[in-house]
PDB file of C-alpha atoms in Angstrom:
ATOM      1  CA  SER A   1      25.307   0.855 -15.813  1.00 59.00           C
ATOM      2  CA  GLU A   2      24.401  -2.638 -14.599  1.00 68.00           C
ATOM      3  CA  THR A   3      21.464  -1.392 -12.513  1.00 64.00           C
ATOM      4  CA  LEU A   4      18.979  -2.152 -15.277  1.00 71.00           C
ATOM      5  CA  ASN A   5      20.263  -5.743 -15.391  1.00 78.00           C
ATOM      6  CA  ASP A   6      18.700  -6.199 -11.940  1.00 88.00           C
ATOM      7  CA  TYR A   7      15.184  -7.183 -13.055  1.00 92.00           C
ATOM      8  CA  GLU A   8      12.711  -9.268 -11.088  1.00 95.00           C
ATOM      9  CA  GLU A   9       8.967  -9.835 -11.116  1.00 96.00           C
ATOM     10  CA  GLY A  10       6.661 -11.937  -9.018  1.00 98.00           C
ATOM     11  CA  SER A  11       3.876 -11.965  -6.476  1.00 98.00           C
ATOM     12  CA  TRP A  12       3.772 -10.809  -2.863  1.00 97.00           C
ATOM     13  CA  THR A  13       1.426 -11.396   0.060  1.00 97.00           C
ATOM     14  CA  PRO A  14      -0.306  -8.314   1.497  1.00 97.00           C
ATOM     15  CA  THR A  15      -0.896  -8.408   5.265  1.00 94.00           C
ATOM     16  CA  LEU A  16      -2.530  -6.260   7.934  1.00 89.00           C
ATOM     17  CA  PRO A  17       0.341  -5.418  10.351  1.00 89.00           C
ATOM     18  CA  SER A  18      -2.121  -4.204  13.017  1.00 82.00           C
ATOM     19  CA  GLY A  19      -4.074  -7.457  12.811  1.00 83.00           C
ATOM     20  CA  GLY A  20      -7.244  -8.588  11.143  1.00 82.00           C
ATOM     21  CA  SER A  21      -8.059 -10.454   7.987  1.00 86.00           C
ATOM     22  CA  MET A  22      -8.511  -9.890   4.277  1.00 89.00           C
ATOM     23  CA  SER A  23      -8.429 -11.931   1.123  1.00 93.00           C
ATOM     24  CA  VAL A  24      -5.993 -11.243  -1.688  1.00 96.00           C
ATOM     25  CA  ALA A  25      -7.347 -11.296  -5.224  1.00 95.00           C
ATOM     26  CA  ALA A  26      -4.022 -10.245  -6.762  1.00 97.00           C
ATOM     27  CA  ALA A  27      -0.656  -8.830  -5.670  1.00 98.00           C
ATOM     28  CA  THR A  28       2.246  -8.526  -8.087  1.00 98.00           C
ATOM     29  CA  TYR A  29       5.488  -6.583  -8.334  1.00 98.00           C
ATOM     30  CA  ILE A  30       8.228  -5.640 -10.770  1.00 97.00           C
ATOM     31  CA  LYS A  31      11.678  -4.544  -9.585  1.00 96.00           C
ATOM     32  CA  ILE A  32      14.159  -2.861 -11.905  1.00 93.00           C
ATOM     33  CA  GLY A  33      17.309  -1.759 -10.120  1.00 91.00           C
ATOM     34  CA  LYS A  34      16.167   0.078  -6.982  1.00 90.00           C
ATOM     35  CA  GLN A  35      12.722   0.920  -8.388  1.00 93.00           C
ATOM     36  CA  VAL A  36       9.858  -1.313  -7.267  1.00 95.00           C
ATOM     37  CA  THR A  37       6.287  -1.172  -8.563  1.00 96.00           C
ATOM     38  CA  VAL A  38       3.601  -3.140  -6.741  1.00 97.00           C
ATOM     39  CA  GLN A  39      -0.028  -3.671  -7.666  1.00 97.00           C
ATOM     40  CA  PHE A  40      -2.674  -5.144  -5.396  1.00 96.00           C
ATOM     41  CA  TYR A  41      -6.335  -5.998  -5.088  1.00 95.00           C
ATOM     42  CA  VAL A  42      -7.349  -6.927  -1.537  1.00 93.00           C
ATOM     43  CA  GLN A  43     -10.907  -7.774  -0.537  1.00 91.00           C
ATOM     44  CA  ASN A  44     -13.061  -8.134   2.559  1.00 87.00           C
ATOM     45  CA  ILE A  45     -10.667  -6.114   4.709  1.00 83.00           C
ATOM     46  CA  SER A  46     -11.551  -6.552   8.376  1.00 79.00           C
ATOM     47  CA  PRO A  47      -9.023  -4.847  10.707  1.00 74.00           C
ATOM     48  CA  THR A  48      -8.856  -6.198  14.261  1.00 70.00           C
ATOM     49  CA  ALA A  49      -9.296  -2.755  15.788  1.00 61.00           C
ATOM     50  CA  ASN A  50     -10.768   0.067  13.754  1.00 59.00           C
ATOM     51  CA  ASN A  51      -8.693   2.543  15.802  1.00 65.00           C
ATOM     52  CA  SER A  52      -5.323   1.177  14.640  1.00 69.00           C
ATOM     53  CA  ALA A  53      -3.546   2.878  11.758  1.00 76.00           C
ATOM     54  CA  LEU A  54      -4.510   1.323   8.431  1.00 79.00           C
ATOM     55  CA  GLN A  55      -1.453  -0.308   6.861  1.00 86.00           C
ATOM     56  CA  ILE A  56      -0.922  -2.909   4.170  1.00 91.00           C
ATOM     57  CA  GLY A  57       2.236  -4.877   4.936  1.00 94.00           C
ATOM     58  CA  GLY A  58       4.270  -7.549   3.232  1.00 97.00           C
ATOM     59  CA  LEU A  59       5.869  -5.447   0.489  1.00 96.00           C
ATOM     60  CA  PRO A  60       8.493  -7.469  -1.377  1.00 96.00           C
ATOM     61  CA  TYR A  61      11.180  -4.829  -0.610  1.00 95.00           C
ATOM     62  CA  ALA A  62      11.446  -2.164   2.077  1.00 92.00           C
ATOM     63  CA  GLY A  63      11.248   1.455   0.984  1.00 89.00           C
ATOM     64  CA  THR A  64      14.443   3.503   1.039  1.00 86.00           C
ATOM     65  CA  GLY A  65      15.424   4.847   4.440  1.00 77.00           C
ATOM     66  CA  THR A  66      16.148   8.313   3.042  1.00 76.00           C
ATOM     67  CA  SER A  67      14.426  11.042   5.035  1.00 73.00           C
ATOM     68  CA  ASN A  68      12.070  13.443   3.285  1.00 73.00           C
ATOM     69  CA  VAL A  69      11.566  11.042   0.378  1.00 73.00           C
ATOM     70  CA  TYR A  70       7.879  10.270  -0.016  1.00 75.00           C
ATOM     71  CA  HIS A  71       6.620   7.550  -2.314  1.00 80.00           C
ATOM     72  CA  ALA A  72       3.061   8.267  -3.387  1.00 80.00           C
ATOM     73  CA  GLY A  73       0.747   5.657  -4.837  1.00 85.00           C
ATOM     74  CA  SER A  74      -2.617   5.497  -6.467  1.00 83.00           C
ATOM     75  CA  ILE A  75      -5.804   4.002  -5.078  1.00 81.00           C
ATOM     76  CA  PHE A  76      -8.015   3.045  -7.990  1.00 78.00           C
ATOM     77  CA  TYR A  77     -10.982   1.667  -6.065  1.00 77.00           C
ATOM     78  CA  THR A  78     -11.959   1.491  -2.398  1.00 75.00           C
ATOM     79  CA  GLY A  79     -15.305  -0.314  -2.325  1.00 72.00           C
ATOM     80  CA  ILE A  80     -15.998   1.589   0.899  1.00 68.00           C
ATOM     81  CA  SER A  81     -19.067   3.788   1.130  1.00 60.00           C
ATOM     82  CA  SER A  82     -18.393   5.624   4.400  1.00 60.00           C
ATOM     83  CA  GLY A  83     -15.652   6.594   6.811  1.00 61.00           C
ATOM     84  CA  ASP A  84     -12.380   8.129   5.647  1.00 62.00           C
ATOM     85  CA  ALA A  85     -12.229   6.273   2.331  1.00 60.00           C
ATOM     86  CA  THR A  86     -12.668   9.365   0.186  1.00 64.00           C
ATOM     87  CA  LYS A  87     -10.055  11.434   2.033  1.00 73.00           C
ATOM     88  CA  TYR A  88      -6.780   9.529   1.931  1.00 79.00           C
ATOM     89  CA  GLY A  89      -3.811   8.814  -0.258  1.00 82.00           C
ATOM     90  CA  MET A  90      -1.292   6.002  -0.007  1.00 85.00           C
ATOM     91  CA  GLY A  91       2.462   5.962   0.460  1.00 85.00           C
ATOM     92  CA  ALA A  92       5.286   3.469   1.013  1.00 88.00           C
ATOM     93  CA  ALA A  93       6.903   3.872   4.429  1.00 86.00           C
ATOM     94  CA  ASN A  94      10.583   4.848   4.434  1.00 86.00           C
ATOM     95  CA  GLY A  95      12.813   2.036   5.688  1.00 88.00           C
ATOM     96  CA  SER A  96       9.861  -0.350   6.129  1.00 90.00           C
ATOM     97  CA  SER A  97       7.860  -2.922   4.168  1.00 93.00           C
ATOM     98  CA  TYR A  98       4.355  -1.517   4.435  1.00 92.00           C
ATOM     99  CA  LEU A  99       2.011   0.959   2.806  1.00 90.00           C
ATOM    100  CA  TYR A 100       0.377   3.627   4.940  1.00 85.00           C
ATOM    101  CA  PHE A 101      -2.574   5.895   4.308  1.00 81.00           C
ATOM    102  CA  HIS A 102      -2.426   9.652   4.808  1.00 78.00           C
ATOM    103  CA  PHE A 103      -5.214  12.236   4.798  1.00 78.00           C
ATOM    104  CA  ILE A 104      -5.039  14.448   1.709  1.00 77.00           C
ATOM    105  CA  ASP A 105      -7.706  16.999   2.626  1.00 73.00           C
ATOM    106  CA  GLY A 106      -5.931  18.654   5.560  1.00 67.00           C
ATOM    107  CA  THR A 107      -8.224  17.167   8.210  1.00 65.00           C
ATOM    108  CA  GLY A 108      -5.737  14.905   9.943  1.00 60.00           C
ATOM    109  CA  GLY A 109      -2.337  13.284  10.078  1.00 60.00           C
ATOM    110  CA  SER A 110      -1.098   9.997   8.729  1.00 59.00           C
ATOM    111  CA  SER A 111      -3.111   7.730  11.013  1.00 66.00           C
ATOM    112  CA  VAL A 112      -6.093   6.853   8.857  1.00 71.00           C
ATOM    113  CA  THR A 113      -8.109   4.437  10.967  1.00 67.00           C
ATOM    114  CA  ASN A 114     -11.740   4.504   9.895  1.00 61.00           C
ATOM    115  CA  MET A 115     -12.412   2.070   7.071  1.00 66.00           C
ATOM    116  CA  GLY A 116     -16.119   2.782   7.204  1.00 62.00           C
ATOM    117  CA  SER A 117     -19.026   0.565   8.031  1.00 58.00           C
ATOM    118  CA  GLY A 118     -20.505  -2.483   6.371  1.00 59.00           C
ATOM    119  CA  SER A 119     -18.945  -5.249   4.354  1.00 61.00           C
ATOM    120  CA  GLY A 120     -17.199  -5.174   1.003  1.00 67.00           C
ATOM    121  CA  LYS A 121     -14.139  -3.213   2.048  1.00 80.00           C
ATOM    122  CA  HIS A 122     -11.831  -3.549  -0.939  1.00 85.00           C
ATOM    123  CA  LEU A 123      -8.727  -1.712  -2.114  1.00 88.00           C
ATOM    124  CA  ILE A 124      -7.200  -1.747  -5.584  1.00 91.00           C
ATOM    125  CA  GLY A 125      -4.030   0.257  -6.017  1.00 92.00           C
ATOM    126  CA  SER A 126      -0.445   0.528  -7.122  1.00 94.00           C
ATOM    127  CA  ILE A 127       2.667   2.342  -6.066  1.00 94.00           C
ATOM    128  CA  THR A 128       6.200   2.807  -7.373  1.00 93.00           C
ATOM    129  CA  TYR A 129       8.871   3.350  -4.752  1.00 92.00           C
ATOM    130  CA  THR A 130      12.637   3.176  -4.285  1.00 90.00           C
ATOM    131  CA  SER A 131      14.081   0.289  -2.287  1.00 89.00           C
TER     132      SER A 131
END
């Protein structure tokens, strides 16, 4: 009954766990009990190696470690005109503090690596997950 008394909101700092750089336009979160909702707008994403799995790290709370629990998010805008940008969804990793990207069209596994060519690689999205 006191779970809803556990309320917190603030900002967080998105990172690229596999290395690289990006700028953060906005990154906020709200936590109510064990439920966490994060929003983010990251710009000029430049991964160190385009063959590493695309991940956005730095979540304010780790996802639950419960197996077979998948936290799905929404990508509102990619700003990417080529590569795998039109074929993936986003999830919060179980037991970890990062978002990962998974193919949704049946063409591959959860290691989305190709962010496409050119500049202007942006992501705007949000996800609600259990901590």
